[in-house]
Coordinates of C-alpha atoms and ligand atoms in Angstrom, one line a residue:
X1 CA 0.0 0.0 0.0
X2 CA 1.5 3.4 -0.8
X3 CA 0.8 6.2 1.4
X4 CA -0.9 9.3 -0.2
X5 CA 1.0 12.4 -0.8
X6 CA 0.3 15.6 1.8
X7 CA -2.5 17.8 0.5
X8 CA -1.1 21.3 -0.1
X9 CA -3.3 23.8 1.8
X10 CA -3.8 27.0 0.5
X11 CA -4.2 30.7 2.0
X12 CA -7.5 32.2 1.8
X13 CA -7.1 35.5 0.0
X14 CA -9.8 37.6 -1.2
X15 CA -12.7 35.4 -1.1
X16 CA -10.5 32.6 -2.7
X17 CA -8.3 30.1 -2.0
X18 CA -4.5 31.1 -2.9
X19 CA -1.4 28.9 -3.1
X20 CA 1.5 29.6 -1.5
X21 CA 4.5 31.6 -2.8
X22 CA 7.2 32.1 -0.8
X23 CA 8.5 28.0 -1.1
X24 CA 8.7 27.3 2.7
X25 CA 5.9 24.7 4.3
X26 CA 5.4 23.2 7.0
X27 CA 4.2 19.2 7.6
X28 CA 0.6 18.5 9.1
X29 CA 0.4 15.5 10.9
X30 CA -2.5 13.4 11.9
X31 CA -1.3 13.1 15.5
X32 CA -3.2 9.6 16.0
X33 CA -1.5 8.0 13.4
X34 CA 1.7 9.8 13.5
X35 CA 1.5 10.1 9.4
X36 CA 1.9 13.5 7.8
X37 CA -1.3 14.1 6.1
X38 CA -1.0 18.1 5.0
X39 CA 1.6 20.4 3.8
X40 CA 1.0 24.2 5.0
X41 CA 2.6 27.3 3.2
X42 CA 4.3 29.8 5.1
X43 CA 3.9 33.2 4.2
X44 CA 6.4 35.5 3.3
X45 CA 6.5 39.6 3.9
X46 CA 5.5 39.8 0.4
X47 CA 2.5 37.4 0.6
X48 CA 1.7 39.3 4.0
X49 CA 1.3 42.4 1.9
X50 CA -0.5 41.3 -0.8
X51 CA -3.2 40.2 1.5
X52 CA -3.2 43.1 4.0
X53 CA -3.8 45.5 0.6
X54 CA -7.3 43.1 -0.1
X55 CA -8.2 43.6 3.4
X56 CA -7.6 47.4 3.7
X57 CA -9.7 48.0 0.1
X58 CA -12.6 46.0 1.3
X59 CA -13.1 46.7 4.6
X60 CA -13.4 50.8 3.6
X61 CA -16.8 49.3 1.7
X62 CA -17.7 47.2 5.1
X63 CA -17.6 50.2 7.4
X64 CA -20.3 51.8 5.7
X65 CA -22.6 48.8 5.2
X66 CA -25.7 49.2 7.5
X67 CA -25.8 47.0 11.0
X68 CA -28.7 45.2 9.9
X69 CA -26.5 43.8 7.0
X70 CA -23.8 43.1 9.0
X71 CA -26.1 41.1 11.4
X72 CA -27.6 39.7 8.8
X73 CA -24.7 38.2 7.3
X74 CA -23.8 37.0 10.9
X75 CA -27.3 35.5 11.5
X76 CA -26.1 33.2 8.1
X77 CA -22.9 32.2 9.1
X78 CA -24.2 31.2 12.2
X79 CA -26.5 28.8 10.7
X80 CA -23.7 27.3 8.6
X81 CA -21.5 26.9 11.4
X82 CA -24.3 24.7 13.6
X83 CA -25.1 22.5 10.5
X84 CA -21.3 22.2 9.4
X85 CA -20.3 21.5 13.0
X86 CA -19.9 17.5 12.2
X87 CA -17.9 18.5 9.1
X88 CA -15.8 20.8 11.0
X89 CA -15.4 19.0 13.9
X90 CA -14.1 15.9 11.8
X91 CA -11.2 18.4 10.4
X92 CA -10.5 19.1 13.9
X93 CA -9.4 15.9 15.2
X94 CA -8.2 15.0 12.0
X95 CA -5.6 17.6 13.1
X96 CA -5.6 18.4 16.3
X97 CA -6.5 14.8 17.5
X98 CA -8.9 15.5 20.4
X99 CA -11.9 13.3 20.6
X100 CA -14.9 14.1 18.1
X101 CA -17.2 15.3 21.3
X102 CA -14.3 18.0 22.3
X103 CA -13.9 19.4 18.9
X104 CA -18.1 19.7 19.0
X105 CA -17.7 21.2 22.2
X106 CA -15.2 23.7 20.9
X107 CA -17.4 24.9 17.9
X108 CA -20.2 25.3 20.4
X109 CA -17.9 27.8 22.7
X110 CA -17.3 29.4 19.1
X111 CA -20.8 29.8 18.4
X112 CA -21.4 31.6 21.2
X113 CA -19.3 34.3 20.1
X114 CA -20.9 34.4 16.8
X115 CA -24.2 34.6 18.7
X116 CA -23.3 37.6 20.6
X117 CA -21.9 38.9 17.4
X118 CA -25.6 38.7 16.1
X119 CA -26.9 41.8 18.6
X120 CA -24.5 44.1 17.2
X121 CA -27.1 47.0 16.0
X122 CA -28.1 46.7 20.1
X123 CA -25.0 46.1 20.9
X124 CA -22.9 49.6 19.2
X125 CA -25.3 51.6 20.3
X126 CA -24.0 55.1 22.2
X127 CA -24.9 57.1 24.6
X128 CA -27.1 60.4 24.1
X129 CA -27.1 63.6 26.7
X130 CA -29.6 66.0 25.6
X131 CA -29.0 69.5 26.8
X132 CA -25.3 68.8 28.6
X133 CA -25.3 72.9 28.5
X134 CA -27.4 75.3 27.0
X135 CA -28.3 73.9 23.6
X136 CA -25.7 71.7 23.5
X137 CA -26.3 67.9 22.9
X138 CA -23.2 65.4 23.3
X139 CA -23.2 62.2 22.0
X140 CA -21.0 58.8 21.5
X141 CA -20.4 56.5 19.1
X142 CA -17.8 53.6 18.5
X143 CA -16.3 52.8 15.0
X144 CA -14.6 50.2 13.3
X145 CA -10.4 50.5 13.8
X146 CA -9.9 48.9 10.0
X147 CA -7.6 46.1 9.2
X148 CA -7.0 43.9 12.5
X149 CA -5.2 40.5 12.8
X150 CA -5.5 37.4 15.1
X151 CA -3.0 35.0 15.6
X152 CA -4.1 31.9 17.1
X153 CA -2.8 28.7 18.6
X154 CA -2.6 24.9 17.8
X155 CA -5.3 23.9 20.5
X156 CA -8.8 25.4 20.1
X157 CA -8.4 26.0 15.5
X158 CA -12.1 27.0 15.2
X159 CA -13.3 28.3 18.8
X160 CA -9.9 31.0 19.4
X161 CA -10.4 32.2 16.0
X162 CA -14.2 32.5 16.4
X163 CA -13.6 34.5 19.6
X164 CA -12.0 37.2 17.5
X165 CA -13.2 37.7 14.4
X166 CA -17.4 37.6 15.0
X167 CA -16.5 40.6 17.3
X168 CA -14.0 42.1 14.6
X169 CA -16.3 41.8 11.8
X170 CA -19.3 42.9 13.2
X171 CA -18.1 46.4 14.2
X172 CA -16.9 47.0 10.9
X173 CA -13.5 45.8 10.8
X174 CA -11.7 43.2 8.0
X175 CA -10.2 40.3 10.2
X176 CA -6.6 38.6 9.2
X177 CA -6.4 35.2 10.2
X178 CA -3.0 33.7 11.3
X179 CA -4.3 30.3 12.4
X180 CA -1.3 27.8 14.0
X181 CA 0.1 26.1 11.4
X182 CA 0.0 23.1 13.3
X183 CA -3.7 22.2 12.3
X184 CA -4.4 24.8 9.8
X185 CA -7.9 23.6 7.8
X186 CA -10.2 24.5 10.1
X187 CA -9.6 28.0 9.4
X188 CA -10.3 27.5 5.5
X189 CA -13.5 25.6 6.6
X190 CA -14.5 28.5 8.7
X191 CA -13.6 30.9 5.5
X192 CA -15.4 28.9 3.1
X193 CA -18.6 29.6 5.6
X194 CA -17.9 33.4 5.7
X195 CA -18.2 33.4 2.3
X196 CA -21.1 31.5 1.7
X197 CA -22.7 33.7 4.3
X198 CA -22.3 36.8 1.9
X199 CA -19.4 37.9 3.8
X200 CA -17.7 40.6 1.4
X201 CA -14.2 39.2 -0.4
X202 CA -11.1 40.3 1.9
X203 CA -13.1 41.0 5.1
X204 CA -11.9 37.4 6.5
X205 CA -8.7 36.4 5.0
X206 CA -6.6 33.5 6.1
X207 CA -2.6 33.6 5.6
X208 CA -0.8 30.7 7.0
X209 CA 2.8 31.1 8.5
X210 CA 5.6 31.1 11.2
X211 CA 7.6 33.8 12.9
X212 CA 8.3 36.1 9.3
X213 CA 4.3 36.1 8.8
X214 CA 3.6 36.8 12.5
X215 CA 6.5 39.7 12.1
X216 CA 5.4 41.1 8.8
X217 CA 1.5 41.1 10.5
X218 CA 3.2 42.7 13.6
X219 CA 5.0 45.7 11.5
X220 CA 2.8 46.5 9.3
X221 CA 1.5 49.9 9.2
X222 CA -2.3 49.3 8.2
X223 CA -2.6 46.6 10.7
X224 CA -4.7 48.6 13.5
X225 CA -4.8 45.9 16.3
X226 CA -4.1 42.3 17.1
X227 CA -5.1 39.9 19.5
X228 CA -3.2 36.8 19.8
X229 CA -3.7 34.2 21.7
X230 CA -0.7 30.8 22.6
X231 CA 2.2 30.2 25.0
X232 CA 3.5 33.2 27.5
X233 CA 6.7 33.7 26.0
X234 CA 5.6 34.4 22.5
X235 CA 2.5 36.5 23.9
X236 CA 5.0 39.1 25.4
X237 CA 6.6 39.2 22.6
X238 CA 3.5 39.9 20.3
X239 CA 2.6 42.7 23.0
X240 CA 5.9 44.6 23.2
X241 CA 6.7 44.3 19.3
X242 CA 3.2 45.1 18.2
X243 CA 2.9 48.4 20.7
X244 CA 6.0 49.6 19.9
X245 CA 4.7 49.7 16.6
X246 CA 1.6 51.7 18.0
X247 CA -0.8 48.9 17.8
X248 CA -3.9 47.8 19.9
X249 CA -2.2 44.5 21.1
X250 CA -4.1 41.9 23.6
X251 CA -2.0 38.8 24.3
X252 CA -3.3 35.7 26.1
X253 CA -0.8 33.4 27.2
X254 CA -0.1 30.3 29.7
X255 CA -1.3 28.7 32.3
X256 CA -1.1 26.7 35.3
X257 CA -4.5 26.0 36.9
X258 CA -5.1 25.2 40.1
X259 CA -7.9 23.7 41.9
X260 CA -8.6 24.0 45.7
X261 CA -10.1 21.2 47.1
X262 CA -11.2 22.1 50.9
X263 CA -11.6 19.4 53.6
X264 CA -15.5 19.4 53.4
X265 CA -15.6 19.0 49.2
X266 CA -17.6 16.8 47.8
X267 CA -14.8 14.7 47.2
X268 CA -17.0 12.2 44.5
X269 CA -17.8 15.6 42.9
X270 CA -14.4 17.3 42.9
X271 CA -12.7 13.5 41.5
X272 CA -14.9 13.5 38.3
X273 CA -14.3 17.5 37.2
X274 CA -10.9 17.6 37.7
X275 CA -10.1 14.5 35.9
X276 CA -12.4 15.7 33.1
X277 CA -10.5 19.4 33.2
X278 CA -7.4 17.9 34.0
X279 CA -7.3 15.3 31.0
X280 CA -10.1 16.1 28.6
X281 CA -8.2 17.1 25.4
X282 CA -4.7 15.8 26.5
X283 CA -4.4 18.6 29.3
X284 CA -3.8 20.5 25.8
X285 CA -6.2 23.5 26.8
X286 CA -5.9 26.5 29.0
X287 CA -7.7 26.4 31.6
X288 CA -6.9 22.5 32.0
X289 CA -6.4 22.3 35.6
X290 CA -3.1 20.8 36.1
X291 CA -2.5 21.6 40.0
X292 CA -5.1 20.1 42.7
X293 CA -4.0 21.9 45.9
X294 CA -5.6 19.2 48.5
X295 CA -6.4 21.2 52.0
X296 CA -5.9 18.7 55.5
X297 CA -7.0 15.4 55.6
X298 CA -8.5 15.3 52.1
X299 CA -5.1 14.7 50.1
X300 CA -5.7 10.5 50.2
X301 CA -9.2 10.4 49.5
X302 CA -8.7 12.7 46.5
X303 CA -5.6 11.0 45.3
X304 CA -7.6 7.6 45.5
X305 CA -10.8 8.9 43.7
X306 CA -9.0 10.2 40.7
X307 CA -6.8 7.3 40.4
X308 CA -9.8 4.6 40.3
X309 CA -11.6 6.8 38.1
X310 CA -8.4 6.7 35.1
X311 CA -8.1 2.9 34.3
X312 CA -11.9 3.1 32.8
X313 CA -10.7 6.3 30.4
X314 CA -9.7 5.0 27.0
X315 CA -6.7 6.8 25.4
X316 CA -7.3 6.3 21.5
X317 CA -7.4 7.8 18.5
X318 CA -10.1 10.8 18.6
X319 CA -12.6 9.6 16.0
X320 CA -12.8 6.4 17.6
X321 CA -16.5 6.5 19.3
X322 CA -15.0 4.9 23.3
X323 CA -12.3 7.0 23.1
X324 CA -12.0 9.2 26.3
X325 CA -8.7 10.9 24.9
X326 CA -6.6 11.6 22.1
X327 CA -3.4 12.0 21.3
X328 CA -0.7 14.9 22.2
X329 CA -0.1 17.5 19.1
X330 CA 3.4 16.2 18.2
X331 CA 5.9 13.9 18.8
X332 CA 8.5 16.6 20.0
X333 CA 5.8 17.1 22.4
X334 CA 4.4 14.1 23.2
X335 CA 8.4 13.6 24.0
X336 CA 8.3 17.0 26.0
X337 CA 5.5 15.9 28.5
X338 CA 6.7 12.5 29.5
X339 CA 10.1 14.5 30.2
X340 CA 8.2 16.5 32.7
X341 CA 7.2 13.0 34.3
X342 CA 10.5 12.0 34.5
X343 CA 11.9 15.4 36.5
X344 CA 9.2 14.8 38.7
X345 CA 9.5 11.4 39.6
X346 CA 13.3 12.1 39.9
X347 CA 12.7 15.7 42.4
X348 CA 11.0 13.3 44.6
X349 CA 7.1 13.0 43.7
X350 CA 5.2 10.0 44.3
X351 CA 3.8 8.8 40.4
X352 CA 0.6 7.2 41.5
X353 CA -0.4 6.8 37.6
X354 CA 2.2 6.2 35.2
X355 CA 1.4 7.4 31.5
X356 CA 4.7 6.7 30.1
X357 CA 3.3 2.4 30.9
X358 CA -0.2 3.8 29.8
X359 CA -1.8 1.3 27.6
X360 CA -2.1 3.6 24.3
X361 CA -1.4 3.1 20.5
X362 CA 2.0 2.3 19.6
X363 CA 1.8 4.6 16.3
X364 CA 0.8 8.3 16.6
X365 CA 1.6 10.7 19.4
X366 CA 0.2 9.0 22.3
X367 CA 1.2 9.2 25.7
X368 CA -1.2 8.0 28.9
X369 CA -2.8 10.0 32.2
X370 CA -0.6 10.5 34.9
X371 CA -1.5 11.0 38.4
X372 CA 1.6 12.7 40.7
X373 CA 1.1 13.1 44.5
X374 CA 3.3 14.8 46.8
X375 CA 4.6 17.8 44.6
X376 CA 6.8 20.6 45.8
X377 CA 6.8 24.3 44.4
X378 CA 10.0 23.8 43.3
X379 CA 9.6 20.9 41.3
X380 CA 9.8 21.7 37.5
X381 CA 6.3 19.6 37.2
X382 CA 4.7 22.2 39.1
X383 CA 6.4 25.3 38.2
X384 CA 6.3 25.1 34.1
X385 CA 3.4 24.8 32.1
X386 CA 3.1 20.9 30.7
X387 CA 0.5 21.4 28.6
X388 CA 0.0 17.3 28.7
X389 CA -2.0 15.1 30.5
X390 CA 0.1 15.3 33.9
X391 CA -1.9 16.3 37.0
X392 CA 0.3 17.1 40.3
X393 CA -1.2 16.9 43.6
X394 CA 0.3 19.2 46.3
X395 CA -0.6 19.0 50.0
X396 CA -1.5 21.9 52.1
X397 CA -2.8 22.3 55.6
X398 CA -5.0 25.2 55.8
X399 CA -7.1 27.4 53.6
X400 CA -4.0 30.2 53.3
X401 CA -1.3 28.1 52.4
X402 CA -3.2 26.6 49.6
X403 CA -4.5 30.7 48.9
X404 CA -0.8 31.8 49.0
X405 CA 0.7 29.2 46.8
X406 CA -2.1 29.8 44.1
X407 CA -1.6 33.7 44.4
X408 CA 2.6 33.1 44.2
X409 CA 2.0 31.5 40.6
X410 CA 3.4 33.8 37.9
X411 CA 0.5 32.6 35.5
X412 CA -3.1 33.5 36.7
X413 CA -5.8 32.8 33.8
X414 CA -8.1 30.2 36.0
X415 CA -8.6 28.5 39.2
X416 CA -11.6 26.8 41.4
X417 CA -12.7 26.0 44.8
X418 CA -14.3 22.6 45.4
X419 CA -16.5 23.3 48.6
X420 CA -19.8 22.9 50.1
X421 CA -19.1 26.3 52.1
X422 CA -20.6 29.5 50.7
X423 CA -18.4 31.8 53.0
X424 CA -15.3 29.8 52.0
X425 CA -15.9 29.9 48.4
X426 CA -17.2 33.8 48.8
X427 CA -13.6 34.8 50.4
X428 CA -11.6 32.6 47.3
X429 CA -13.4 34.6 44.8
X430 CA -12.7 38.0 46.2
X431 CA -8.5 36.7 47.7
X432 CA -7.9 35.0 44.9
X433 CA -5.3 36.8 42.4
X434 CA -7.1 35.5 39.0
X435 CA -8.6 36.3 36.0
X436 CA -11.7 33.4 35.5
X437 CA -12.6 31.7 39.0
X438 CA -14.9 28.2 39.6
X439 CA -16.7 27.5 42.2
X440 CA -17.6 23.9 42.1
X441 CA -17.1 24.4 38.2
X442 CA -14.0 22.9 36.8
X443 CA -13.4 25.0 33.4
X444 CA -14.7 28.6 34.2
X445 CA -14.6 29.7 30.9
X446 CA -16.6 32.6 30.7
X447 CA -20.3 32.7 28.6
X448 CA -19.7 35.0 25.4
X449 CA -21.6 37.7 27.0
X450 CA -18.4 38.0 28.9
X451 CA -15.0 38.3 28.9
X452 CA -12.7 36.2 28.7
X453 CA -9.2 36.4 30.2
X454 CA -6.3 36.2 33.2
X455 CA -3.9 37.9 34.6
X456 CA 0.0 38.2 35.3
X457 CA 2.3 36.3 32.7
X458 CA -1.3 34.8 31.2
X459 CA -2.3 38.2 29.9
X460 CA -0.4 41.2 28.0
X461 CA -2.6 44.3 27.6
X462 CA -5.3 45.6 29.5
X463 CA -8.2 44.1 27.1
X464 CA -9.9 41.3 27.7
X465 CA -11.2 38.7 24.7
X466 CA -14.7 38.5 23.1
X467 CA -17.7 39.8 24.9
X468 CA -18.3 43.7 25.8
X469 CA -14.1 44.2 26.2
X470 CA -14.1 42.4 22.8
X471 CA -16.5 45.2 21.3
X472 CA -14.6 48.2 22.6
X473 CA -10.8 46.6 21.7
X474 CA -12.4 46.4 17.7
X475 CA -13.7 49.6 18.0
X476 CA -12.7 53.3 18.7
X477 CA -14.6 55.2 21.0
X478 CA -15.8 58.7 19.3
X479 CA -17.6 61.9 21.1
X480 CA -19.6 64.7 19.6
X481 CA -20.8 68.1 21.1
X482 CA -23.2 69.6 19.0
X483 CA -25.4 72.8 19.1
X484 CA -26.9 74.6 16.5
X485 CA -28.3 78.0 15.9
X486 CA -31.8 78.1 17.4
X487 CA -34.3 78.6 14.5
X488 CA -35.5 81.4 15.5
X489 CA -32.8 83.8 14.8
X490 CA -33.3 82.2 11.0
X491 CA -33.7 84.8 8.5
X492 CA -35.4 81.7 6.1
X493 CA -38.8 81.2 6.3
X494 CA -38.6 77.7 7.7
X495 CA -42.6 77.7 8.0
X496 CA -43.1 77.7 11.8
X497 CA -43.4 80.8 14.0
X498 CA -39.6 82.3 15.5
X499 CA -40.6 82.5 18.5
X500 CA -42.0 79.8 20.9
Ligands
LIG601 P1 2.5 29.2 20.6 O1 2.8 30.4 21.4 O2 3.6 28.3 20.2 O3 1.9 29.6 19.1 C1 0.8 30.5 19.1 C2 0.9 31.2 17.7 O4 2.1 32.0 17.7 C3 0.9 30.3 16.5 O5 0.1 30.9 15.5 C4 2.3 30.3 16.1 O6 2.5 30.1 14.7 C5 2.8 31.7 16.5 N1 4.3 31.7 16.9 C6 4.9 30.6 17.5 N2 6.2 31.0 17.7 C7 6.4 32.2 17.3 C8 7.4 33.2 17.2 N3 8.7 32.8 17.7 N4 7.2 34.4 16.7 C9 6.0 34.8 16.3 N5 4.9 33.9 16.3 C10 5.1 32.7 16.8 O7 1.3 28.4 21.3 P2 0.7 26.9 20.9 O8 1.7 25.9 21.2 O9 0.1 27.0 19.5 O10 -0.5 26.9 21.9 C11 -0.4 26.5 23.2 C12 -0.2 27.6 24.2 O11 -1.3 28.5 24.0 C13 -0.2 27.2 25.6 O12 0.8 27.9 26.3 C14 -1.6 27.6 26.1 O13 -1.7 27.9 27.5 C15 -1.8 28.9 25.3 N6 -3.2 29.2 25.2 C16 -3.7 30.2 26.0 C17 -5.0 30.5 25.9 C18 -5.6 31.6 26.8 O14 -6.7 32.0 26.6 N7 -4.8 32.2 27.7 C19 -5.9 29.8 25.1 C20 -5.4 28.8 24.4 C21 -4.1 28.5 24.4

């Protein structure tokens, strides 16, 4: 049997699909078989151009085109996405690898934001102040910046991207997609929808590419703004490069999640949504939790609960129906992760589940759940992001200690209390130093009516992403004073009497 070629993938460029030019790529693999199933282009400052010059010439038409179209064209795509959701949640794991039920569970988050997106007449309106002084009215308005750019990461294709550009488009703007070029398609997928929605040619445009694309979007002087969203190191970098060029810039980037599990938890409860939010896509997500912080005497009951609860969860290829979870993104990473297990077990933690003997596929980039007790601050295991399906356990004795170590973490994008104490979980939520909190809830990833987004090293800028901060970080907040000359000192004959 001979194995197929890799199917070139193309940029999306004015309403079209465009080849590559620049003769650098970049493999796609399927990451459950380990075969290389695509061949990405990477764009060069040139290609960058080209494409920036579409977007800038169409979105001056999108400005001006009424909200009601703009909704209305929003209200379509939104019905495409729901009925291609199978479709595009197939190209997803073919990619990405997560099981089929994440990658639906991803385009539902995304569809969210396009939802929101839909109120936009309600949503841009300003604010009105007849009569500030003497015939003077003063009003606000918010308008589109232009030509904005996201650049997204390997882990959520559709949902990241959707979390940007409904928002972007919707107040007027032309969106440049710089999807990772580790699982590319779903962004021509979501393209191909735009389009067939009556989206305009060169208001969503898709350029594929690595650091000299990210650059080229970064210095480019009819780029207005760009949110990005990926790993801390490259987020600060986005932010400083891309404000010293005088851009809008909001960076989201790593985490390490903790979860607080007090002594009078419900400990059956707290078992099955950590090892969901602590697993579920490969720990590949960020706001995995990947730190339960066990308060007094409920370290062993935990421990045991979440280890009899991982023998049942099938690691498997994602499209496979009993398959709990997929495989990692990459070998390099796959490689990365069970390194982490390794400095753990060596600094002194107790490995109470061993993936690296996990019972997973030989071929692809599999690697199994592992369960470490009895982790230290200092331990790499705790202190880096994994971003693999590694949970560390680390023991506390009161309420403060556990409060203190999660405030000492340089990343901050989300944490949660597991308690059946209202005071308790009242007094996290206000002492806790981070941006999305749980109570009880695993993943508090915020509805798209708000924001989402942390704080410290997991966030660079001030703006948070999607919902109302999404709205005011596409758009630019304008104010009028107005009076005019009171009709009666008109020498036309307007047809009414001067005087009152
Ligand atoms: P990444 O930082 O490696 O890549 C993100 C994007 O940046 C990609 O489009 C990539 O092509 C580009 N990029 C990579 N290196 C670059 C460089 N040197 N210069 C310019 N651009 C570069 O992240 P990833 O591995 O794709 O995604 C995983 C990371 O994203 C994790 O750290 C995760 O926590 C983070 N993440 C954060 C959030 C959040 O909301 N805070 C959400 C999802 C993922």
């Amino acid at each position: 049997m001979t194995t197929p070629s890799p199917t070139p993938i193309d940029h999306w460029i004015s309403g079209t699909r465009v080849p590559g030019t620049s003769g650098r790529t970049a493999p796609v693999y399927d990451p459950a078989t380990g075969t290389q199933t695509g061949e990405v282009p990477l764009a060069s400052r040139g290609e960058i151009d080209d494409a920036v010059k579409t977007a800038v010439a169409a979105a001056r038409e999108w400005r001006t085109s009424s909200l009601s179209r703009r909704a209305a064209v929003l209200f379509a795509f939104r019905e495409l996405l729901h009925a291609g959701s199978d479709e595009l949640a197939a190209i997803i794991t073919a990619e990405h690898g997560k099981v089929l039920s994440d990658a639906a569970g991803e385009i539902a988050r995304g569809l969210e934001n396009v939802e929101f997106a839909t109120g936009v007449p309600a949503l841009l309106k300003g604010g009105f102040s007849e009569q500030a002084a003497t015939g003077v009215d003063v009003y606000s308005v918010r308008q589109p910046l232009g030509v904005v750019a996201g650049i997204t990461p390997f882990n959520f294709p559709a949902m990241v991207p959707l979390w940007m550009c409904a928002n972007a488009i919707a107040c007027g703007n032309a969106f440049i997609l710089k999807p990772s070029e580790k699982d590319p398609s779903a962004a021509l997928f979501l393209a191909e929808l735009w389009k067939q929605a009556g989206l305009p040619d060169g208001i969503f445009t898709v350029v594929h590419g690595d650091k000299e694309a990210v650059d080229a979007l970064l210095d480019h002087d009819d780029i207005a703004a760009v949110s990005f969203v990926g790993s801390t190191p490259i987020a600060k970098y986005i932010y400083e490069r891309g404000t010293a060029n005088g851009k809008r810039v909001q960076a989201l980037g790593g985490a390490k999640n903790h979860a607080l599990v007090l002594p009078d938890a419900d400990v059956d409860m707290a078992a099955d949504a950590i090892v969901s939010a602590a697993y579920g896509a490969a720990g590949e997500r960020c706001m995995a939790l990947s730190v339960a912080v066990a308060v007094g005497d409920v370290g062993d009951e935990l421990v045991t609960k979440i280890s009899e609860r991982l023998p049942a969860l099938k690691v498997g290829p994602g499209a496979e129906a009993d398959t709990a979870m997929g495989p990692l993104i990459t070998r390099e990473h796959r490689d990365k992760v069970a390194g982490y297990v390794d400095a753990g077990a060596e600094a002194g933690a107790r490995v109470v589940v061993d993936g690296r003997t996990g019972d997973v596929p030989a071929d692809g980039f599999f690697l199994g759940m592992t369960l470490l007790d009895d982790v230290t601050p200092d331990m790499s295991v705790y202190r880096d992001e994994i971003f693999g399906p590694v949970l560390s356990v680390v023991r506390v004795t009161t309420y403060e200690e556990g409060l203190a170590l999660i405030n000492g973490n340089q990343y901050a994008n989300g944490t949660t209390i597991f308690t059946r104490d209202g005071g308790a979980a009242r007094r996290f939520q206000n002492e806790v130093e981070v941006g999305m909190v749980g109570i009880n809830v695993p993943i508090p990833v915020p509805v798209a009516y708000y924001s989402f987004g942390g704080w410290k090293d997991s966030l660079f800028g001030d703006t948070h992403m999607y919902g109302p901060e999404g709205l005011n970080f596409y758009t630019r907040g304008k104010v009028v004073t107005q009076r005019w000359p009171d009709p009666a000192t008109s020498t036309v004959d307007l047809g009414f009497p001067r005087t009152r």
